[in-house]
C-alpha atoms as a printed R data frame, in Angstrom:
    type eleno elety resid chain resno       x       y       z
1   ATOM     1    CA   MET     A     1 -55.911  17.928 -80.178
2   ATOM     2    CA   GLU     A     2 -52.721  15.976 -80.536
3   ATOM     3    CA   ARG     A     3 -52.479  14.914 -84.154
4   ATOM     4    CA   TRP     A     4 -50.016  12.459 -85.634
5   ATOM     5    CA   GLY     A     5 -49.467  12.550 -89.343
6   ATOM     6    CA   PRO     A     6 -46.914  11.069 -91.691
7   ATOM     7    CA   GLY     A     7 -43.415  11.706 -90.346
8   ATOM     8    CA   LEU     A     8 -44.688  13.093 -87.022
9   ATOM     9    CA   ILE     A     9 -44.829   9.860 -85.059
10  ATOM    10    CA   PRO     A    10 -42.042   9.768 -82.450
11  ATOM    11    CA   PRO     A    11 -39.172   7.385 -83.291
12  ATOM    12    CA   GLY     A    12 -39.590   3.909 -81.849
13  ATOM    13    CA   TRP     A    13 -43.336   4.231 -81.465
14  ATOM    14    CA   GLY     A    14 -44.185   1.978 -84.378
15  ATOM    15    CA   LEU     A    15 -47.729   3.265 -84.751
16  ATOM    16    CA   GLN     A    16 -47.865   2.382 -88.412
17  ATOM    17    CA   LEU     A    17 -46.289  -1.045 -87.900
18  ATOM    18    CA   GLY     A    18 -48.046  -2.036 -84.677
19  ATOM    19    CA   ALA     A    19 -51.463  -0.517 -85.292
20  ATOM    20    CA   ARG     A    20 -54.425  -2.673 -86.228
21  ATOM    21    CA   SER     A    21 -57.284  -1.189 -88.163
22  ATOM    22    CA   CYS     A    22 -60.553  -2.011 -86.411
23  ATOM    23    CA   ARG     A    23 -64.230  -1.196 -86.575
24  ATOM    24    CA   LEU     A    24 -65.862   0.419 -83.557
25  ATOM    25    CA   ASP     A    25 -68.599  -1.827 -82.237
26  ATOM    26    CA   TYR     A    26 -69.629  -0.104 -79.008
27  ATOM    27    CA   VAL     A    27 -68.387   2.486 -76.510
28  ATOM    28    CA   LEU     A    28 -68.809   0.867 -73.105
29  ATOM    29    CA   ASP     A    29 -67.862   3.879 -70.980
30  ATOM    30    CA   GLY     A    30 -65.398   6.771 -70.996
31  ATOM    31    CA   ASP     A    31 -62.328   4.549 -70.953
32  ATOM    32    CA   SER     A    32 -63.325   1.316 -72.669
33  ATOM    33    CA   MET     A    33 -64.819   0.147 -75.929
34  ATOM    34    CA   ARG     A    34 -65.515  -2.932 -77.956
35  ATOM    35    CA   LEU     A    35 -63.846  -3.151 -81.347
36  ATOM    36    CA   VAL     A    36 -63.911  -5.695 -84.138
37  ATOM    37    CA   CYS     A    37 -60.394  -6.332 -85.449
38  ATOM    38    CA   ALA     A    38 -59.859  -8.817 -88.282
39  ATOM    39    CA   GLY     A    39 -63.392 -10.101 -87.708
40  ATOM    40    CA   LYS     A    40 -62.858 -10.794 -83.996
41  ATOM    41    CA   PRO     A    41 -64.322  -8.841 -81.058
42  ATOM    42    CA   VAL     A    42 -61.731  -7.093 -78.888
43  ATOM    43    CA   GLU     A    43 -62.595  -5.359 -75.625
44  ATOM    44    CA   VAL     A    44 -60.208  -2.442 -75.119
45  ATOM    45    CA   ARG     A    45 -59.323  -0.541 -71.957
46  ATOM    46    CA   LEU     A    46 -57.835   2.825 -72.918
47  ATOM    47    CA   TYR     A    47 -54.239   3.083 -71.769
48  ATOM    48    CA   CYS     A    48 -53.223   5.755 -69.233
49  ATOM    49    CA   ILE     A    49 -56.707   7.018 -68.402
50  ATOM    50    CA   ASP     A    50 -59.513   6.440 -65.918
51  ATOM    51    CA   ALA     A    51 -62.995   7.826 -66.540
52  ATOM    52    CA   PRO     A    52 -65.867   8.314 -64.073
53  ATOM    53    CA   GLU     A    53 -67.764   5.159 -63.132
54  ATOM    54    CA   LYS     A    54 -71.407   4.574 -64.119
55  ATOM    55    CA   GLY     A    55 -72.587   5.560 -60.632
56  ATOM    56    CA   GLN     A    56 -70.823   8.921 -60.881
57  ATOM    57    CA   GLN     A    57 -73.506  10.846 -62.727
58  ATOM    58    CA   PRO     A    58 -73.683  13.000 -64.764
59  ATOM    59    CA   TRP     A    59 -69.920  12.712 -65.265
60  ATOM    60    CA   ALA     A    60 -69.950   9.096 -66.465
61  ATOM    61    CA   ASP     A    61 -72.544   9.765 -69.173
62  ATOM    62    CA   ARG     A    62 -70.690  12.884 -70.319
63  ATOM    63    CA   SER     A    63 -67.398  11.016 -70.561
64  ATOM    64    CA   ARG     A    64 -68.950   8.123 -72.490
65  ATOM    65    CA   GLY     A    65 -70.781  10.528 -74.786
66  ATOM    66    CA   HIS     A    66 -67.602  12.440 -75.532
67  ATOM    67    CA   LEU     A    67 -65.716   9.257 -76.411
68  ATOM    68    CA   ARG     A    68 -68.605   8.204 -78.639
69  ATOM    69    CA   GLU     A    69 -68.366  11.535 -80.491
70  ATOM    70    CA   LEU     A    70 -64.610  11.136 -80.991
71  ATOM    71    CA   ALA     A    71 -64.648   7.528 -82.125
72  ATOM    72    CA   THR     A    72 -65.414   7.061 -85.778
73  ATOM    73    CA   GLY     A    73 -66.524   3.895 -87.527
74  ATOM    74    CA   ARG     A    74 -62.886   2.891 -88.113
75  ATOM    75    CA   VAL     A    75 -60.114   3.325 -85.574
76  ATOM    76    CA   ASP     A    76 -56.511   2.190 -85.193
77  ATOM    77    CA   LEU     A    77 -55.566   0.174 -82.124
78  ATOM    78    CA   VAL     A    78 -52.048   0.010 -80.709
79  ATOM    79    CA   ALA     A    79 -52.104  -2.806 -78.159
80  ATOM    80    CA   ILE     A    80 -49.843  -2.214 -75.167
81  ATOM    81    CA   ASP     A    81 -50.777  -4.869 -72.611
82  ATOM    82    CA   ARG     A    82 -53.579  -7.030 -71.211
83  ATOM    83    CA   ASP     A    83 -55.291  -6.244 -67.920
84  ATOM    84    CA   ARG     A    84 -56.354  -8.657 -65.185
85  ATOM    85    CA   PHE     A    85 -59.801  -8.964 -66.818
86  ATOM    86    CA   GLY     A    86 -58.297 -10.110 -70.126
87  ATOM    87    CA   ARG     A    87 -58.995  -6.850 -71.928
88  ATOM    88    CA   THR     A    88 -56.508  -5.371 -74.342
89  ATOM    89    CA   VAL     A    89 -54.979  -2.215 -72.898
90  ATOM    90    CA   GLY     A    90 -54.155   0.089 -75.743
91  ATOM    91    CA   GLU     A    91 -54.084   3.456 -77.355
92  ATOM    92    CA   VAL     A    92 -56.828   4.072 -79.904
93  ATOM    93    CA   TYR     A    93 -56.530   6.590 -82.727
94  ATOM    94    CA   THR     A    94 -58.870   7.942 -85.320
95  ATOM    95    CA   SER     A    95 -57.959   6.464 -88.675
96  ATOM    96    CA   GLY     A    96 -56.803   8.485 -91.633
97  ATOM    97    CA   GLU     A    97 -53.992  10.968 -92.029
98  ATOM    98    CA   ALA     A    98 -54.839  13.306 -89.124
99  ATOM    99    CA   ARG     A    99 -54.661  10.781 -86.301
100 ATOM   100    CA   ILE     A   100 -56.073  11.820 -82.946
101 ATOM   101    CA   SER     A   101 -55.392   9.792 -79.806
102 ATOM   102    CA   LEU     A   102 -58.804   9.123 -78.272
103 ATOM   103    CA   ASN     A   103 -57.118   8.374 -74.946
104 ATOM   104    CA   LEU     A   104 -55.295  11.688 -74.863
105 ATOM   105    CA   GLU     A   105 -58.299  13.643 -76.082
106 ATOM   106    CA   GLN     A   106 -60.442  12.234 -73.233
107 ATOM   107    CA   VAL     A   107 -57.906  13.646 -70.764
108 ATOM   108    CA   ARG     A   108 -57.417  16.919 -72.630
109 ATOM   109    CA   SER     A   109 -61.160  17.597 -72.655
110 ATOM   110    CA   GLY     A   110 -61.510  16.792 -68.948
111 ATOM   111    CA   GLN     A   111 -63.572  13.656 -69.540
112 ATOM   112    CA   ALA     A   112 -61.024  11.358 -67.883
113 ATOM   113    CA   ALA     A   113 -58.130  11.621 -65.459
114 ATOM   114    CA   VAL     A   114 -54.632  10.260 -65.888
115 ATOM   115    CA   TYR     A   115 -54.430   6.886 -64.189
116 ATOM   116    CA   HIS     A   116 -51.119   7.684 -62.482
117 ATOM   117    CA   ARG     A   117 -50.595   4.117 -61.326
118 ATOM   118    CA   TYR     A   118 -50.461   2.858 -64.917
119 ATOM   119    CA   CYS     A   119 -49.103   5.806 -66.872
120 ATOM   120    CA   ASP     A   120 -45.673   7.308 -67.357
121 ATOM   121    CA   ASP     A   121 -46.334   9.240 -70.570
122 ATOM   122    CA   PRO     A   122 -45.720  12.986 -70.029
123 ATOM   123    CA   ARG     A   123 -48.241  13.934 -72.752
124 ATOM   124    CA   TYR     A   124 -51.062  12.762 -70.480
125 ATOM   125    CA   PHE     A   125 -49.850  14.642 -67.418
126 ATOM   126    CA   ARG     A   126 -49.474  17.820 -69.469
127 ATOM   127    CA   ALA     A   127 -52.976  17.397 -70.925
128 ATOM   128    CA   GLU     A   128 -54.498  16.834 -67.478
129 ATOM   129    CA   ARG     A   129 -52.736  19.872 -66.042
130 ATOM   130    CA   GLN     A   130 -54.151  22.016 -68.867
131 ATOM   131    CA   ALA     A   131 -57.663  20.586 -68.398
132 ATOM   132    CA   ARG     A   132 -57.488  21.277 -64.637
133 ATOM   133    CA   GLU     A   133 -56.308  24.852 -65.179
134 ATOM   134    CA   ALA     A   134 -59.095  25.469 -67.705
135 ATOM   135    CA   LYS     A   135 -61.647  23.695 -65.429
136 ATOM   136    CA   ARG     A   136 -62.838  21.442 -68.258
137 ATOM   137    CA   GLY     A   137 -65.134  18.479 -67.697
138 ATOM   138    CA   VAL     A   138 -64.650  16.730 -64.367
139 ATOM   139    CA   TRP     A   139 -62.353  19.520 -63.204
140 ATOM   140    CA   ARG     A   140 -65.242  22.013 -63.005
141 ATOM   141    CA   ARG     A   141 -66.227  20.774 -59.581
142 ATOM   142    CA   ARG     A   142 -64.249  18.858 -56.949
143 ATOM   143    CA   GLY     A   143 -65.315  15.353 -56.010
144 ATOM   144    CA   LEU     A   144 -64.655  11.645 -56.439
145 ATOM   145    CA   HIS     A   145 -65.570  11.884 -60.128
146 ATOM   146    CA   GLN     A   146 -62.087  13.399 -60.551
147 ATOM   147    CA   THR     A   147 -60.470  10.241 -59.199
148 ATOM   148    CA   PRO     A   148 -62.515   7.199 -60.250
149 ATOM   149    CA   TRP     A   149 -59.986   4.855 -58.605
150 ATOM   150    CA   GLU     A   150 -60.785   6.398 -55.201
151 ATOM   151    CA   TYR     A   151 -64.516   6.083 -55.892
152 ATOM   152    CA   ARG     A   152 -64.084   2.356 -56.644
153 ATOM   153    CA   HIS     A   153 -61.876   1.890 -53.578
154 ATOM   154    CA   ARG     A   154 -64.576   3.323 -51.312
155 ATOM   155    CA   GLY     A   155 -67.019   0.710 -52.655
156 ATOM   156    CA   SER     A   156 -69.621   3.244 -53.724
């Protein structure tokens, strides 16, 4: 797991300055969740990743379940952008001293793929390569569950 502690955050990242402490409300699927930040609901799409769609079983349930296990009651949200549906696109971390990127851990465990179209962070590509080599999660068996964007494009 990639852990960020005091003094380990890359320069210019601003995790401590830009992060908002939030309460997890609900994990919607393997790449999105609903948080409550400063008393307001915030729907978050996890930056850089794409998880299997609900129709891609059992992969979708496994991915959602894994994210649910990772996410604690309190998380830290670093907002990066907004998507076309109005959701906050961001990176979500466990709170506390040993921060874990939930986004990156979904990829590392093979529960989500790197969404190449929207990601330029080498940590994600490295994590996906390692998950593929180890045949973790969706990489155990070939299919559209490995590329949710292709599954959606086919209209399945």
